[in-house]
mmCIF file of C-alpha atoms in Angstrom:
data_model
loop_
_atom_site.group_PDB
_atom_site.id
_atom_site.type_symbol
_atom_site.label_atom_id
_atom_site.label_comp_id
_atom_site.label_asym_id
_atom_site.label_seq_id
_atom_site.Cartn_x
_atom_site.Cartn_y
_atom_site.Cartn_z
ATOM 1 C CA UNK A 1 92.425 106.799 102.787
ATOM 2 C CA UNK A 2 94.598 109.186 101.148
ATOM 3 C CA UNK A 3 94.930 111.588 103.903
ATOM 4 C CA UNK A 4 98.530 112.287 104.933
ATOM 5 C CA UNK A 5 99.544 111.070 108.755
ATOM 6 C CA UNK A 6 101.609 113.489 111.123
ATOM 7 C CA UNK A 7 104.675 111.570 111.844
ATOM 8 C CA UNK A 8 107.064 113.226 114.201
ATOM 9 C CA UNK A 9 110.985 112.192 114.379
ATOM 10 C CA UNK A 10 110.822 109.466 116.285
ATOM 11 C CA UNK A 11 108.173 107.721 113.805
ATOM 12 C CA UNK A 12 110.177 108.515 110.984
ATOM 13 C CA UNK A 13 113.089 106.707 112.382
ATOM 14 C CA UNK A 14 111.181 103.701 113.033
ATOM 15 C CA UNK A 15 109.540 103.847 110.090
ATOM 16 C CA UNK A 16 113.267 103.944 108.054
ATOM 17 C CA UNK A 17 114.804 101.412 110.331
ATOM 18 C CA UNK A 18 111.539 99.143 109.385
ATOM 19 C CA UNK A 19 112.092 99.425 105.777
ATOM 20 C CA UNK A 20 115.769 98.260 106.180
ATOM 21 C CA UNK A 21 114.850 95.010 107.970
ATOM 22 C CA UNK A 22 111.251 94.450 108.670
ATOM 23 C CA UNK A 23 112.279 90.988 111.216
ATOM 24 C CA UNK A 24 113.820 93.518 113.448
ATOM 25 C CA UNK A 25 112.211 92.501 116.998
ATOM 26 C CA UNK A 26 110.839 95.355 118.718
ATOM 27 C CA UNK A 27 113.348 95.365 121.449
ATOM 28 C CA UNK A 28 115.986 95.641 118.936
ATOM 29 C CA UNK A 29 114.121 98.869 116.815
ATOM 30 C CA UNK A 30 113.420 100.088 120.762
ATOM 31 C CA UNK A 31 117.128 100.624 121.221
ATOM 32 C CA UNK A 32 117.935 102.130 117.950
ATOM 33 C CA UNK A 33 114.929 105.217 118.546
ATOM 34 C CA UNK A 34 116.214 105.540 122.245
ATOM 35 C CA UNK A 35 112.974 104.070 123.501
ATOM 36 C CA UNK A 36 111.410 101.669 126.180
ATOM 37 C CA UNK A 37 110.038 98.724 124.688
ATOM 38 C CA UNK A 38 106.067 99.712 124.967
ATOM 39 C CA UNK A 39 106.047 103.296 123.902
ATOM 40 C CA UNK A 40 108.081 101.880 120.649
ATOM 41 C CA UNK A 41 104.782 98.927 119.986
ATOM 42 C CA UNK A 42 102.025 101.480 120.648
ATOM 43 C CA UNK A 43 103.969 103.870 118.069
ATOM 44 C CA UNK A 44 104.642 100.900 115.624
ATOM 45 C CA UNK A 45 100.600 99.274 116.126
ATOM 46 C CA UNK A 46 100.008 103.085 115.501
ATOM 47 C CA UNK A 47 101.641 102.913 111.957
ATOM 48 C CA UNK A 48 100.024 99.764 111.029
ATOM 49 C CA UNK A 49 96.208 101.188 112.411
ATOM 50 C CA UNK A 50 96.721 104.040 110.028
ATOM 51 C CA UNK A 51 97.878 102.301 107.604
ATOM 52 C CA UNK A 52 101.142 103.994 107.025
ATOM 53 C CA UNK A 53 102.620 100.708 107.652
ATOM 54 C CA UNK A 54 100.638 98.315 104.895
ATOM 55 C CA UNK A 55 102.249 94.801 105.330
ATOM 56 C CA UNK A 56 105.424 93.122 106.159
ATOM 57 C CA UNK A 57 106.801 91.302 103.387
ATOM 58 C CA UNK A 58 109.804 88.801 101.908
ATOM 59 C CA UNK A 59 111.339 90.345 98.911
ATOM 60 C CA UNK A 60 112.889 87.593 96.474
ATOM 61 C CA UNK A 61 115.383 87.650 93.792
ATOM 62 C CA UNK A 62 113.351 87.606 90.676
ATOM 63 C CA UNK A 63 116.628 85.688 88.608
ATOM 64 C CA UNK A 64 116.701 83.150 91.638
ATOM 65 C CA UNK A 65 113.519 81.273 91.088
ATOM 66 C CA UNK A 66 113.515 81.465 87.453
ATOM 67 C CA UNK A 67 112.021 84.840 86.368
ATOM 68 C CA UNK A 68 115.320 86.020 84.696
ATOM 69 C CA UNK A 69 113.265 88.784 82.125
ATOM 70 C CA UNK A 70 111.741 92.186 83.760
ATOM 71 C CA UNK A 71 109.396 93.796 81.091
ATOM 72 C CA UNK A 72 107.553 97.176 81.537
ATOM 73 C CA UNK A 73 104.292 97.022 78.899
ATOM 74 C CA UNK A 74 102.709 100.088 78.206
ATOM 75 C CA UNK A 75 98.701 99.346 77.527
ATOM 76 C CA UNK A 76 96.270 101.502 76.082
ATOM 77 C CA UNK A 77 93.090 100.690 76.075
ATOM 78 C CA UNK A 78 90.313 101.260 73.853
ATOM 79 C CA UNK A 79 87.563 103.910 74.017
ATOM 80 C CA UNK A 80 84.846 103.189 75.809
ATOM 81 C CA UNK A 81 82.576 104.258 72.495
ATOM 82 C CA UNK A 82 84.582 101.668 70.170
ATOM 83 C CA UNK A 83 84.041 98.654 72.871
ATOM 84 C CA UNK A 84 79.991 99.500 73.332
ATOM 85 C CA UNK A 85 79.656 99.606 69.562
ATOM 86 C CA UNK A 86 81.696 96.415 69.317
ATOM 87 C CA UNK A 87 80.312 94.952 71.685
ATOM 88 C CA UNK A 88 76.483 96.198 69.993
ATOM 89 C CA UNK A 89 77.571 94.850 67.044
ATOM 90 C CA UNK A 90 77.551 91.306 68.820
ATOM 91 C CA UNK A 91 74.422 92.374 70.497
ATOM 92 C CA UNK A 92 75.837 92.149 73.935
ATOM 93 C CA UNK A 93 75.234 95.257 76.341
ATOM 94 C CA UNK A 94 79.019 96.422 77.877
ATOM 95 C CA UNK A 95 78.815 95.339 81.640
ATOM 96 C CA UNK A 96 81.214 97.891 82.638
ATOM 97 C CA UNK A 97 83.718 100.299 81.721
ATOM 98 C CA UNK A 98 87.043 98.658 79.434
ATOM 99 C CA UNK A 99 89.277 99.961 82.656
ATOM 100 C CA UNK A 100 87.433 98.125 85.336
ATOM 101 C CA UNK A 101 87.243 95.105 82.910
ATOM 102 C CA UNK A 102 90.691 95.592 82.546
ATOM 103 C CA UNK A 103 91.693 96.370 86.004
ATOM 104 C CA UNK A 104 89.811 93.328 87.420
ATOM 105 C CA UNK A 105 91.766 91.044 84.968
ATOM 106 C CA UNK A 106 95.063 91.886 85.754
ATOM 107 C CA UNK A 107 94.507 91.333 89.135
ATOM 108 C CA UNK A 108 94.450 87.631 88.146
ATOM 109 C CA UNK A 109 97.667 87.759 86.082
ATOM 110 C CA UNK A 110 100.611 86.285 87.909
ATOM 111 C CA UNK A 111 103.016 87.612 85.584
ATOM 112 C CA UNK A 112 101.712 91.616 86.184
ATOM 113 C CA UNK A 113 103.721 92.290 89.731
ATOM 114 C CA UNK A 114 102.995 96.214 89.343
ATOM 115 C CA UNK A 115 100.106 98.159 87.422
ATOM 116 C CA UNK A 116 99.437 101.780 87.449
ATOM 117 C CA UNK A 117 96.889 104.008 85.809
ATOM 118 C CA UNK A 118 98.845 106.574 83.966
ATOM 119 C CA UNK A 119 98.329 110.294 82.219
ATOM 120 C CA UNK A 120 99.842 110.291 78.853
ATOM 121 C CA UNK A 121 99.541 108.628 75.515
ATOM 122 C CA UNK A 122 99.039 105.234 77.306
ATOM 123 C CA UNK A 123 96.295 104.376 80.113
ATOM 124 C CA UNK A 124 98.793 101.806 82.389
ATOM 125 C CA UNK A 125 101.813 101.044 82.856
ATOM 126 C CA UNK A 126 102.647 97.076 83.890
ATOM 127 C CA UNK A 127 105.598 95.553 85.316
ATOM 128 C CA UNK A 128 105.889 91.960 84.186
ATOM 129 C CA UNK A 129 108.344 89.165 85.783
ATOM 130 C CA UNK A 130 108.521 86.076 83.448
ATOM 131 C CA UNK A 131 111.075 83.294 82.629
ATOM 132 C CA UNK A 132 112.843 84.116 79.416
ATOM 133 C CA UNK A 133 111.227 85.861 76.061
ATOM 134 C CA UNK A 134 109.102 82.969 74.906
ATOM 135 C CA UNK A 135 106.831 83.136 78.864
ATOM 136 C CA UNK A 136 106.615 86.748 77.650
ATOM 137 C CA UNK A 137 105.461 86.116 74.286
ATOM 138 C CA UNK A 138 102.579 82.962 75.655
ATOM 139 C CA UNK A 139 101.585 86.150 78.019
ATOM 140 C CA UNK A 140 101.354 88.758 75.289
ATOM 141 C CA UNK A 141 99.346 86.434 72.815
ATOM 142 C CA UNK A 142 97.251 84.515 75.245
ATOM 143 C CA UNK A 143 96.595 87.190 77.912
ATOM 144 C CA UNK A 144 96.899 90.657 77.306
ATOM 145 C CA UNK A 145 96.185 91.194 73.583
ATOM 146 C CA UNK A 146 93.715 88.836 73.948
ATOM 147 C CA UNK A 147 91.579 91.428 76.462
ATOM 148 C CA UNK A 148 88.716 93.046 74.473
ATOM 149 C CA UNK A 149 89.822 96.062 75.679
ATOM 150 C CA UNK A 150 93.356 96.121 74.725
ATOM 151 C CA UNK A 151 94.110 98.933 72.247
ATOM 152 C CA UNK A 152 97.772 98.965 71.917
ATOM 153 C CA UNK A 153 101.042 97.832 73.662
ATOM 154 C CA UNK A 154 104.523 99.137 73.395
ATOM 155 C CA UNK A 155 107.125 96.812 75.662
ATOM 156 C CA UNK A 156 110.635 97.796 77.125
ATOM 157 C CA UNK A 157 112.904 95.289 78.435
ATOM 158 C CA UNK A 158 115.146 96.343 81.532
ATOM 159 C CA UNK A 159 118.774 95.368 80.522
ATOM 160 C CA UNK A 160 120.272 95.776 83.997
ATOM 161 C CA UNK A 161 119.261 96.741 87.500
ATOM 162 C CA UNK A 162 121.079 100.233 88.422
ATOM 163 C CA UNK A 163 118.655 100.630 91.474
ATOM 164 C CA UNK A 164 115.312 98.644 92.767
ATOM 165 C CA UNK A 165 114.257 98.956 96.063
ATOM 166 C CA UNK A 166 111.169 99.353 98.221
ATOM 167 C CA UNK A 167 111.909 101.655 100.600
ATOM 168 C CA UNK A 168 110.508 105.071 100.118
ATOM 169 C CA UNK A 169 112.033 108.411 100.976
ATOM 170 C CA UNK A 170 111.847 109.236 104.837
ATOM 171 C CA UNK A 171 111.559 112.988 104.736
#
């Protein structure tokens, strides 16, 4: 649901103070909105009913268990007229369209942490944790240039983190 939730001060506090450190007890995020314990759960069960709240997670240090190269892989895909004659030309009858085929395969890639659909030259944009250049290069041949529907790819490797975090602007 894309509509946008009303979220007074209060909620916006939480919501910030949640982002900093999601183990916070409620007791403890209770005393920093200058609130009783229950009106501070119904407002926080509120945020995760609505789904303004989406999960509670662990965040890891990629370099820290082994995933030491961040790639961003730009994919464009081919037109759905080239992959139905292709795929007429092997006289089998497309299923789908190349971006759902796509879409539902890089939900099974490990290595993809991010994708987004994208305007622009290229139709997604991937974010791809691996171990050193030669994990990246197994995924690139075996995986994504091997999708049918895989047009083109143009990689960029981040050289340093300036600024990565998860927590979005409280406004």
């Amino acid at each position: 649901n894309m509509s946008k939730i009303e979220l007074d001060k209060t909620d916006r506090k939480i919501l910030a103070i949640l982002q900093a450190d999601g183990r916070l007890s409620n007791q403890d995020v209770a005393d920093q909105v200058s609130l009783s314990p229950s009106p501070c759960l119904r407002r926080i069960k509120r945020l995760e009913e609505t789904g303004v709240i989406r999960q509670y997670v662990a965040l890891l240090d990629p370099a820290k268990i082994g995933l030491g190269l961040l790639a961003y892989v730009n994919v464009r895909l081919e037109k759905h007229s080239e992959v139905a004659a292709a795929n007429a030309a092997g006289a089998r009858r497309p299923s789908s369209s190349p971006h759902t085929d796509f879409a539902q395969s890089v939900e099974h890639w490990p290595e993809v942490v991010a994708c987004y659909a994208m305007t622009g030259e290229m139709d997604y944009l991937l974010r791809v944790h691996v171990e050193d250049m030669d994990h990246f290069s197994r995924f690139m041949m075996k995986t994504l240039l091997s999708h049918p529907a895989v047009a083109d790819v143009k990689s960029s490797f981040a050289l340093q983190r300036i600024k990565d975090t998860t927590a979005l602007p409280i406004v």
